[in-house]
Each structure stands twice: as structure tokens, then as C-alpha cells.
Amino acid sequence: MHCPICNSQFEQHETVAMPFCSDRCRQIDIGRWLEEGYSLPRIADPEDDEEPDDDTLRN
Amino acid sequence: MSNEESSQKKKANAEYGQSDLEHLSDLEHVRERPSMYIGDTSNRGLHHLVYEVVDNSIDEAMANYATEVRVFINPDGSVTVEDDGRGIPVEKHNQLSEQMDRDVSTLEGVMTVLKFGGKFSKGAYQTSGGLHGVGVTVVNFLSEWCEVEVCRDGHVYHQEYERGIPKGDVRRVGTSDRRGTKSTFKPDPQIFSVTKFVYSTLAKRLQELAFLNRGVKISITDMRTDEADTFQYEQGIQEFVVWLNRASEAVHQEVLYVEGESEGVTVEIALQYSGEYTENVHSYVNNITTTEGGTHLSGFRTALTRSLNAYGKKQNLFKDLVPSGDDVREGLTAVISVRVPHPQFEGQTKTKLGNSEVEGIVNSLFGDYLSKFLEENPKTAKQMILKVILAAEARESARKARQLIRERKGALAGGGLPGKLRDCSSKDVDKCELYLVEGDSAGGSAEGGRLREYQAILPLRGKIINAYKSREDKVLANEEVRSMISAVGIGIGEDQDLSKRRYGRIVIMTDADVDGSHIRTLLLTFFYRQMYELIAQGHVYVAQPPLFRVRKGKEVNYVQTDEEMKTQLLELGLSDCVFDAGNGELVEGERMEKLCRTLAAMEESIVALERRGISLKAHAVRQDPATLELPIFHVFLGINEHWFNNRAALEAFVEEQEKATGKEVQLDGGTTPPEEVAETNGHIAPRLRIVELHEVRTINTLLKDLSQLGFEIDSLIPEDRTGLEGSRYMLRRGENETGLDDLRGLPAAIRAAGEKGLQITRFKGLGEMNAEELRETTLDPVNRTLLQVRMEDAGSADELFRVLMGDNVEPRREFIQKHALDVKNLDV
């Protein structure tokens, strides 16, 4: 497994903080959630605003 | 004791005058209060004796007179320390001889007079270790017996002592071409509570001394067990740092090292960050461990924090968090070794350096070095700064998490659940469900449609932020995260307690579009990371709201996916359609069904091909008439393009090229056609680009099926026809006829036929469904479908999240483009 925070490799039985390598990394993660540090891109691609399947459906 | 010896001793005593009494009182003083000189008389003090003797030899080595120090633990429990230095002077010492009123060798003075050592005469050694000059005299005083052998000027000199008293003068016992001093002593059991030397204790300190005095070879041999080690480090404390980090992952490859001198104080510092969370700093003054630190350490720390912070700020590497001294020390492995002419030791155990001038010297020397290093090594500098930022973030996160837990405890005491939560009335946890609903309007519908007794609704909204100039990002607002934590009830991180859960099922309900799938990914990642147990025990589900409402008269049905909708329409259309293949041949029944399914399956692949700018018409020209296959590989080499139907043909081509040019063909690694034709340069062979048209594999398979049904590829391409002979193909359904120019339009025509009499609504979001619809399709356990989230699902959500979150712009952009068209691939 790779820790989502520090990217170090570890085995599941070696950690007390699944899916992190350590409680410390887990804490960093909660910190990031709380300060809205995790964001996903909104798709700006114009094709998404349409319904991609609508036209093929009604052809 | 023999008579001769006895009389000799008597004689010696008789010759002792007033000054001898003083020296005798030295001996008595040391033996009465040994702890004042060596700390204690247990294990630590015992081993300290060896270090005192070794220190003298190391001084010789550091002054470049000796190359090697050898330590032996002898079978009888005594210890021998030997070096190849100049040897302690043996000639008559005038001052001492005068005092004692007899001829006294310098060697005897060194062995029997406190504070006699060469270290105190200016210039003999610049700085030296040893316990402030008490050195070998104290070792002699505290030994049951001691003997010293000096090889000097071609002769060997020898003297023996018993509990510090010489058993005769220094005697010349022979010749030798060797040089050096060899001391053997057996600690006095009258003084020490333990007298057994521990090999590993000695070896550890000797190794440390070898690190601190680079180049000096120190060996230890345990004659009792034959255990032996030799330590020698040309890189000194740099190698010490590497050795200290041997079991850790280094954050950066290079060990930073600086050496300098100012006002007679020499400073040596080596450091490297490791992935550990603790500090591992060893500081020394004149080879003595300063466990309590002192001015050299504080000078180092101040400079480290100041230089790193100055660099990080200048390079704009800190966002809003400025690392503290503690953050800078996390994962730091460092060795600080200073040599100070007149060290002052303070503190409980006298292991804290007190010289105030040292602080400024270390501070400016190390600060200058580090600032310069960071400027000149931006890669290493960044790795160091990132490590420090992570430490700062960890500290800040820990504080926030503690605060959150405190707040939650306070909130729970006051019964405070999130204001937006519409809780259920039942307290039967296993039957209760929490729906996390995307958007307020959907939340409203869900609240109206829920089964009030068992279903709770928590509406969540993605918050839009401006992440970069041209991009908007969606985050889960702080408030939403807190609401979720409170509502679910099991806590987070270390404090997770599954038994405190307030619901048996947590159901994620989001829109069936890309945004919805992103919010679902965010939520699943959050649960996976912070409420791992909830997922591990199978408490998390994903709702499956319908995408279509299909109304036929008074009958209403719901369809969940595009694919399913298409299939349903095709089946409805097929039931009463007849296809006229143009030549009077009618296709119906089973053959018609097969034809439609083949065409429908091909539809997507042909669209994919056309999206590459390759029309089916153009590609059909390249069909192999025997196998009916279309080329799968589009190959660019210089200004030429080539097409190959399979890998074997491609490989044959590559081989041919290699034969022709005599060189191995180089691939340029691109997967899309080159933007422009590479300049052909006569000297450099053009590189090969292979574009694989994956979708053609599907098309090829289906073309064979199509052929068996009696149609070839040209049936898929409109014919160039003149005149008005009417349509090439005809689809008949009752009285209705639809003309078709090619077969590709057939599935769509059949679906359109199937749609007759139906009223189909595509829901653009959950919010478009009214409360009743939502209840009927998604909330009511009788009709709904829930997907239970398994560990793998959550894990792949996390993977996806990492790609989407990642710094790596290219895979991220690629991923988004690829999946933007295909929402179902984002489903987890």
C-alpha cells in the first residue's frame, strides 16, 4: 500500500491508521479536508454540458 | 610483594618530600571521591576509564602523529590501549624533579600528577578531549594495577603502578623501531561496583570517536570472545549522518556538510533529513557528547530555522503556514562537532556547553553556509522545504483535529446535530439509513419522499472555488465535512468507534452526471480515509436513481442508464419492424435482431474512429478483401504514413526498416498522430510513431458478423447515387416507412420506431424528480437498487481521487478528457 499523504510504502499489518502509514498522516489528511484543501476540477469541457447521448438516441 | 620491591618502595617513600605529600593527597582525593573525576563508579564510570586513555591517543592522531589506536579487552579483564604516536616523553622533568627533590621522568608525572598533562601547556594540542585533563592519571589512580610502555627514540620504556603508586622508576627495557604508547590497566574492584567491560558499549563509543575524528583508525578486540571491529571514516561526521539514517528513508540524497573556524573555535556540521518524525541530533564538544546541548546546538538551531524559512519565503514555497523551529527539526539527522579551547560545561550532568561566544560563531558560520547551499542546490532545497512544510501541516492538522473532537464532544453534550440534518424518528440503528444527497433541491425532494421513520436526509453541496486562473474546482466545504462527521456519529481517525454509529447504512445519492460522480468520489474518498471502518464493515452504499422516466399512457417506468434505455427502445422497435434491404430482400425475425445488435454494437466504435478524423469511407478503402480486416496501426515515419492490419505486419515493416538502414528503429513514444511532419534530416534517422486504433479491433470482429448476415462494409457507407430512385434501404413498421441511405442509421431508426407512443423524460439531476418519484425509484426499499461499496471500490475511488488531485497536469487532463464523454466509467 502507498500512503495517500507521504506516499511511503507499507504493509497493512504495519499500520494502526488504515489506509495511512501512520496516525500522523491521517491527521494531516483530516486537516486538509477541514481547510477545504481537496478539490476536484469542474469539467469545463463544453461536451459535458450537453447530454452526450441524447442526439444519438433521437437520430 | 618481594623484599626487594618492598625496600624499593620504602626507599621511594623515604625520598618523597613535601611536594610528594601533596601528590599523595591527590591520589587519596581521587580514590576517596572517584565520582568527582569519572562521574560514577558503576558501569558508566568503569567504561569511562577506557575513553580517557583512548582520548590521549586520539589527540596524537588528530595532531597527525599517530594513525591508529588499538584497544584490547584482555582475558583477565584488564584493558590495553595502544597507539603509534610520539610516545609520552620519558626524559627528566626539571620542575617536577625539583619539587620532588629526585629525578622524575615526565612519563611518571603524566601518570601520577593531576593536571600535569601536555594538554595544559600551550601549543601541545590546540583543543583536546579527555575529562578536562585529569585523563590517564585518574585511570592509573583507580586501577588495581597499571603499566605503561613507551616506544620512543629507538628505545622501550616501562613503568608499573599499583593503585596509583609507581612500583619503581621508569626503566629502559630494550630497543625498538616502533613508536607509541601502550597502557594496560585493571580497574580496582575496591573502587568499582562492576569491573567487567562490555564489548558493545566500548565499540559504540569507539565508533563514535572514529566518526568524530575523520581518518583515524580505531580498532577493538575482545580477547575474551575474539569479537573485533575496526572503525575508520575518511568522511567523518558525513558518514556518521549516513550511518544514523541507515534504517530510514532519506528525504534528499546529499548530506550537507560544513567545516569552519573562527576565534579559535572549529565547527563541523553534517545533516540530512529523513522520513522520520523525530529529531536525531548529536552534538559534541572536543569529542565529548553534550547530551544537554548548549550554545553550539542553539546556534545551529537558530541558523537552521532562519535560513530555511528565509529561503522558503523567498521562493514562495510556503502558503500561509510558516514552519516553526519544531517543524524544522522534524526528521532532522545532524551531527554538530565543535572544538573549543576552554570549554565550560554546565547543567545537571555537566554535558551542556556554556561558552556564550560559541553560539554566535556556529550561528553565523552555519547560517551562511546553509543559505548559500539552498541557493545553489534548488532541488535538494525544495525537498528539504517540502519536508518541513509537511511537518508544519501535521502540527496544524493535529491542532484542528483536536479542536474538532473537543467541539464534537461539546456539541454532543448539547445534543447538537447538524442543522441541515433531517433525522429519522426510529432509534433502531441497524434499520436506520442516512442519505447524503447532492444539492439542496434534491435534498428537498428526498425529505418529502423519505420513509420518515427510518430514513434521514443530509443535503450536501459542493462548493465552487477558483483554483487556478482558468479553472473552477469543487470542494466539500468545511461545514459539510463537519456535518457528515456529526451525523454519522462514529468519529474520525483514532477516535473512530463503529459502535457509536447512528445509522446502519450511509447512502450516497448524487446526480448521474460528471459533477455528481466527482462529488461521489470525494465522499467515498473521505469515508475511505477517515471512516475506514465504516467501509470495511460494509455500511456505505451508493443509490441508483433513474436517468429516464418512460410513460406509456398511464403506465410509468424508470430506466437507470443510457445503455438500458437504448436496449429497451431497440427491443420495442424490433418487435414489429421489417427491413427492406433494397434488392427486394426482406430481413426480419431472428436475422433482423442479430443485424440490429451487430450494428448497435458497432456504433460507438465507428464514432470513436471518426473522432480521430478518419472516416469509415476513407478507412474502408484500406480493407483487406480476404480477411475483411481494416488496419489497426497507423504508422508515421518521416514524411510517410503506413497502415497495418495486425502486429505481425507492423513488426515485419520495422524489421525491414532496420535492415535497410542498419540501425535499430527508434520509437518516439507518441500515441496520437504528429502535429506536423518532422523535418527530415539526412543525418538523423526519423523516429517511428505508432498510433493504435483500438476501436478498429471491435469493428473488425463485427464486420465478420455482418458479413455472415449478408452485408459488407459498403452497406455502412452512403452510396454516391444520382437520380431520384428513392431510398437505398427501407424500414417498415405497419404503415410507416423510413428510408435509409446506409445501415448505420438502422438501430437509431428502430429505436425511434420503438419510442412511438412513449413519453421519455431524461432527468438532468435528482432535483428534477419530485418527492414521490424519488421515493418510488430510489428511496423505497421495495423498488430501489443500492450498491454496497466494497473496499476495492473505495480504494479505486481513492486512486481516482489521487489522479484528479495530483500535481501531474498531463495524466489529469488526459483522464478528464477520456472520462468526460463516458460518465459511467467514473462510477465506482
CSV table of C-alpha atoms in Angstrom, one decimal, chain B residues 30-244:
chain,number,residue,atom,x,y,z
B,30,VAL,CA,40.8,10.7,43.7
B,31,ARG,CA,40.4,7.4,45.3
B,32,GLU,CA,38.1,8.8,48.0
B,33,ARG,CA,35.9,10.8,45.7
B,34,PRO,CA,36.2,9.0,42.3
B,35,SER,CA,32.8,10.2,41.1
B,36,MET,CA,34.1,13.8,41.0
B,37,TYR,CA,36.5,12.7,38.3
B,38,ILE,CA,34.7,10.0,36.4
B,39,GLY,CA,31.1,10.6,37.1
B,40,ASP,CA,30.3,7.4,39.0
B,41,THR,CA,31.8,4.1,39.9
B,42,SER,CA,29.3,1.8,38.2
B,43,ASN,CA,29.2,0.7,34.6
B,44,ARG,CA,29.4,4.2,33.1
B,45,GLY,CA,32.5,5.3,35.1
B,46,LEU,CA,34.2,1.9,34.5
B,47,HIS,CA,34.0,2.3,30.7
B,48,HIS,CA,34.9,5.9,31.1
B,49,LEU,CA,38.4,4.8,32.1
B,50,VAL,CA,39.0,3.4,28.6
B,51,TYR,CA,37.8,6.6,26.9
B,52,GLU,CA,40.1,8.7,29.0
B,53,VAL,CA,43.1,6.7,27.8
B,54,VAL,CA,41.8,6.5,24.2
B,55,ASP,CA,41.3,10.2,24.1
B,56,ASN,CA,45.0,10.8,24.6
B,57,SER,CA,45.8,8.5,21.7
B,58,ILE,CA,43.2,10.3,19.5
B,59,ASP,CA,44.8,13.6,20.4
B,60,GLU,CA,48.0,12.2,19.0
B,61,ALA,CA,46.2,11.0,15.9
B,62,MET,CA,44.4,14.4,15.4
B,63,ALA,CA,47.8,16.1,15.7
B,64,ASN,CA,48.9,13.9,12.9
B,65,TYR,CA,51.4,12.0,15.0
B,66,ALA,CA,49.5,8.7,15.2
B,67,THR,CA,47.5,6.8,12.6
B,68,GLU,CA,46.0,4.1,14.6
B,69,VAL,CA,44.5,3.4,18.0
B,70,ARG,CA,44.0,-0.2,19.1
B,71,VAL,CA,42.0,-1.3,22.1
B,72,PHE,CA,42.1,-4.8,23.6
B,73,ILE,CA,40.0,-6.2,26.3
B,74,ASN,CA,42.3,-8.8,27.8
B,75,PRO,CA,41.3,-12.2,29.1
B,76,ASP,CA,42.0,-11.1,32.7
B,77,GLY,CA,39.5,-8.2,32.4
B,78,SER,CA,42.2,-5.5,32.0
B,79,VAL,CA,42.3,-3.2,29.0
B,80,THR,CA,45.2,-2.2,26.8
B,81,VAL,CA,45.2,0.9,24.7
B,82,GLU,CA,47.9,1.3,22.2
B,83,ASP,CA,48.8,4.0,19.6
B,84,ASP,CA,51.6,4.6,17.2
B,85,GLY,CA,52.1,8.2,18.2
B,86,ARG,CA,55.2,10.0,19.5
B,87,GLY,CA,55.1,8.3,22.9
B,88,ILE,CA,54.8,10.1,26.2
B,89,PRO,CA,58.1,11.9,26.9
B,90,VAL,CA,60.3,10.0,29.3
B,91,GLU,CA,63.2,12.4,30.0
B,92,LYS,CA,63.7,14.0,33.3
B,93,HIS,CA,61.2,16.7,34.1
B,94,ASN,CA,63.0,19.6,35.7
B,95,GLN,CA,60.2,21.4,37.5
B,96,LEU,CA,58.8,18.1,38.9
B,97,SER,CA,62.3,16.8,39.8
B,98,GLU,CA,63.0,20.0,41.7
B,99,GLN,CA,59.7,19.7,43.6
B,100,MET,CA,60.2,16.1,44.4
B,101,ASP,CA,63.9,16.5,45.1
B,102,ARG,CA,64.7,13.5,42.9
B,103,ASP,CA,65.0,12.7,39.2
B,104,VAL,CA,61.4,12.3,37.9
B,105,SER,CA,60.5,11.2,34.4
B,106,THR,CA,57.9,13.2,32.5
B,107,LEU,CA,56.1,9.9,32.0
B,108,GLU,CA,55.9,9.4,35.7
B,109,GLY,CA,54.5,12.9,36.1
B,110,VAL,CA,51.8,12.2,33.5
B,111,MET,CA,50.8,9.0,35.3
B,112,THR,CA,50.9,10.3,38.8
B,113,VAL,CA,50.4,14.0,39.0
B,114,LEU,CA,46.9,15.5,38.4
B,115,LYS,CA,46.7,18.3,35.9
B,116,PHE,CA,50.1,17.5,34.6
B,117,GLY,CA,49.2,16.6,31.1
B,118,GLY,CA,50.6,18.2,27.9
B,119,LYS,CA,47.2,19.5,27.2
B,120,PHE,CA,47.7,22.3,29.6
B,121,SER,CA,50.9,23.5,28.2
B,122,LYS,CA,50.1,25.9,25.4
B,123,GLY,CA,50.6,24.7,21.9
B,124,ALA,CA,50.9,20.9,22.6
B,125,TYR,CA,47.4,20.4,21.4
B,126,GLN,CA,45.0,23.1,20.1
B,127,THR,CA,42.0,21.5,21.7
B,128,SER,CA,41.6,18.1,23.1
B,129,GLY,CA,39.1,15.8,24.6
B,130,GLY,CA,39.6,13.9,27.8
B,131,LEU,CA,38.0,14.7,31.0
B,132,HIS,CA,39.5,18.2,31.3
B,133,GLY,CA,43.0,17.0,31.7
B,134,VAL,CA,42.5,14.5,34.6
B,135,GLY,CA,43.0,11.8,32.0
B,136,VAL,CA,45.2,8.9,32.4
B,137,THR,CA,46.4,9.9,35.9
B,138,VAL,CA,42.9,9.2,37.3
B,139,VAL,CA,42.8,5.9,35.4
B,140,ASN,CA,46.0,5.0,37.0
B,141,PHE,CA,44.8,6.0,40.4
B,142,LEU,CA,41.7,4.0,40.1
B,143,SER,CA,43.4,0.8,38.8
B,144,GLU,CA,44.4,-2.2,40.9
B,145,TRP,CA,47.5,-2.1,38.7
B,146,CYS,CA,48.6,-0.3,35.7
B,147,GLU,CA,51.5,-0.5,33.3
B,148,VAL,CA,52.7,1.8,30.6
B,149,GLU,CA,55.1,1.2,27.8
B,150,VAL,CA,56.5,3.9,25.7
B,151,CYS,CA,58.4,3.4,22.5
B,152,ARG,CA,60.4,6.4,21.6
B,153,ASP,CA,63.8,7.3,20.1
B,154,GLY,CA,64.5,3.6,19.4
B,155,HIS,CA,64.0,2.5,23.0
B,156,VAL,CA,61.3,1.0,25.0
B,157,TYR,CA,60.5,2.5,28.4
B,158,HIS,CA,58.3,0.9,31.0
B,159,GLN,CA,56.8,1.7,34.4
B,160,GLU,CA,54.3,-0.1,36.6
B,161,TYR,CA,51.9,1.2,39.2
B,162,GLU,CA,49.8,-0.3,42.0
B,163,ARG,CA,46.7,1.7,43.0
B,164,GLY,CA,48.5,4.8,41.5
B,165,ILE,CA,51.8,4.3,43.2
B,166,PRO,CA,54.8,3.7,41.0
B,167,LYS,CA,56.5,0.3,41.5
B,168,GLY,CA,59.9,1.8,40.7
B,169,ASP,CA,61.2,4.4,38.3
B,170,VAL,CA,60.7,4.5,34.6
B,171,ARG,CA,63.1,1.9,33.2
B,172,ARG,CA,64.6,1.4,29.7
B,173,VAL,CA,63.8,-2.2,28.9
B,174,GLY,CA,65.1,-2.6,25.4
B,175,THR,CA,65.3,-1.3,21.9
B,176,SER,CA,62.5,-0.9,19.2
B,177,ASP,CA,62.0,0.8,16.0
B,178,ARG,CA,58.3,1.3,16.8
B,179,ARG,CA,56.8,4.4,18.3
B,180,GLY,CA,53.9,5.0,20.5
B,181,THR,CA,52.3,4.5,23.9
B,182,LYS,CA,50.7,1.3,25.2
B,183,SER,CA,48.8,1.4,28.5
B,184,THR,CA,47.3,-1.5,30.3
B,185,PHE,CA,45.2,-1.2,33.4
B,186,LYS,CA,42.9,-3.3,35.5
B,187,PRO,CA,40.1,-1.3,37.3
B,188,ASP,CA,40.3,-1.6,41.1
B,189,PRO,CA,37.4,-3.7,42.5
B,190,GLN,CA,37.8,-1.7,45.7
B,191,ILE,CA,36.6,1.3,43.8
B,192,PHE,CA,34.2,-0.1,41.2
B,193,SER,CA,31.0,-1.9,41.9
B,194,VAL,CA,31.4,-3.6,38.5
B,195,THR,CA,34.7,-4.4,36.8
B,196,LYS,CA,33.6,-6.3,33.7
B,197,PHE,CA,33.9,-4.4,30.4
B,198,VAL,CA,31.1,-4.7,27.9
B,199,TYR,CA,32.3,-5.0,24.4
B,200,SER,CA,29.3,-3.4,22.7
B,201,THR,CA,29.5,-0.3,25.0
B,202,LEU,CA,33.1,0.2,24.2
B,203,ALA,CA,32.7,-0.5,20.5
B,204,LYS,CA,29.8,2.0,20.2
B,205,ARG,CA,31.8,4.9,21.7
B,206,LEU,CA,35.0,4.0,19.7
B,207,GLN,CA,32.9,4.0,16.5
B,208,GLU,CA,31.6,7.4,17.5
B,209,LEU,CA,35.1,8.7,18.1
B,210,ALA,CA,36.2,7.4,14.7
B,211,PHE,CA,33.3,9.3,13.1
B,212,LEU,CA,34.2,12.4,15.0
B,213,ASN,CA,37.9,12.2,14.2
B,214,ARG,CA,37.9,11.5,10.5
B,215,GLY,CA,40.6,9.3,9.1
B,216,VAL,CA,41.7,7.9,12.5
B,217,LYS,CA,41.7,4.1,12.5
B,218,ILE,CA,40.3,2.7,15.8
B,219,SER,CA,40.1,-1.0,16.4
B,220,ILE,CA,38.8,-3.0,19.3
B,221,THR,CA,39.4,-6.7,20.0
B,222,ASP,CA,37.8,-8.6,22.8
B,223,MET,CA,40.4,-11.3,23.7
B,224,ARG,CA,37.7,-13.0,25.8
B,225,THR,CA,35.4,-13.7,22.9
B,226,ASP,CA,37.5,-12.9,19.8
B,227,GLU,CA,35.0,-10.3,18.8
B,228,ALA,CA,36.6,-7.4,16.9
B,229,ASP,CA,35.8,-4.3,14.9
B,230,THR,CA,37.8,-1.7,13.1
B,231,PHE,CA,36.4,1.8,12.5
B,232,GLN,CA,37.8,4.4,10.1
B,233,TYR,CA,35.9,7.1,8.3
B,234,GLU,CA,37.5,9.3,5.8
B,235,GLN,CA,34.4,11.4,5.5
B,236,GLY,CA,34.0,11.7,9.3
B,237,ILE,CA,30.7,13.0,10.5
B,238,GLN,CA,29.2,13.0,7.0
B,239,GLU,CA,29.4,9.2,7.2
B,240,PHE,CA,28.1,9.4,10.8
B,241,VAL,CA,24.9,11.0,9.4
B,242,VAL,CA,24.6,8.4,6.7
B,243,TRP,CA,25.0,5.7,9.4
B,244,LEU,CA,22.4,7.3,11.7
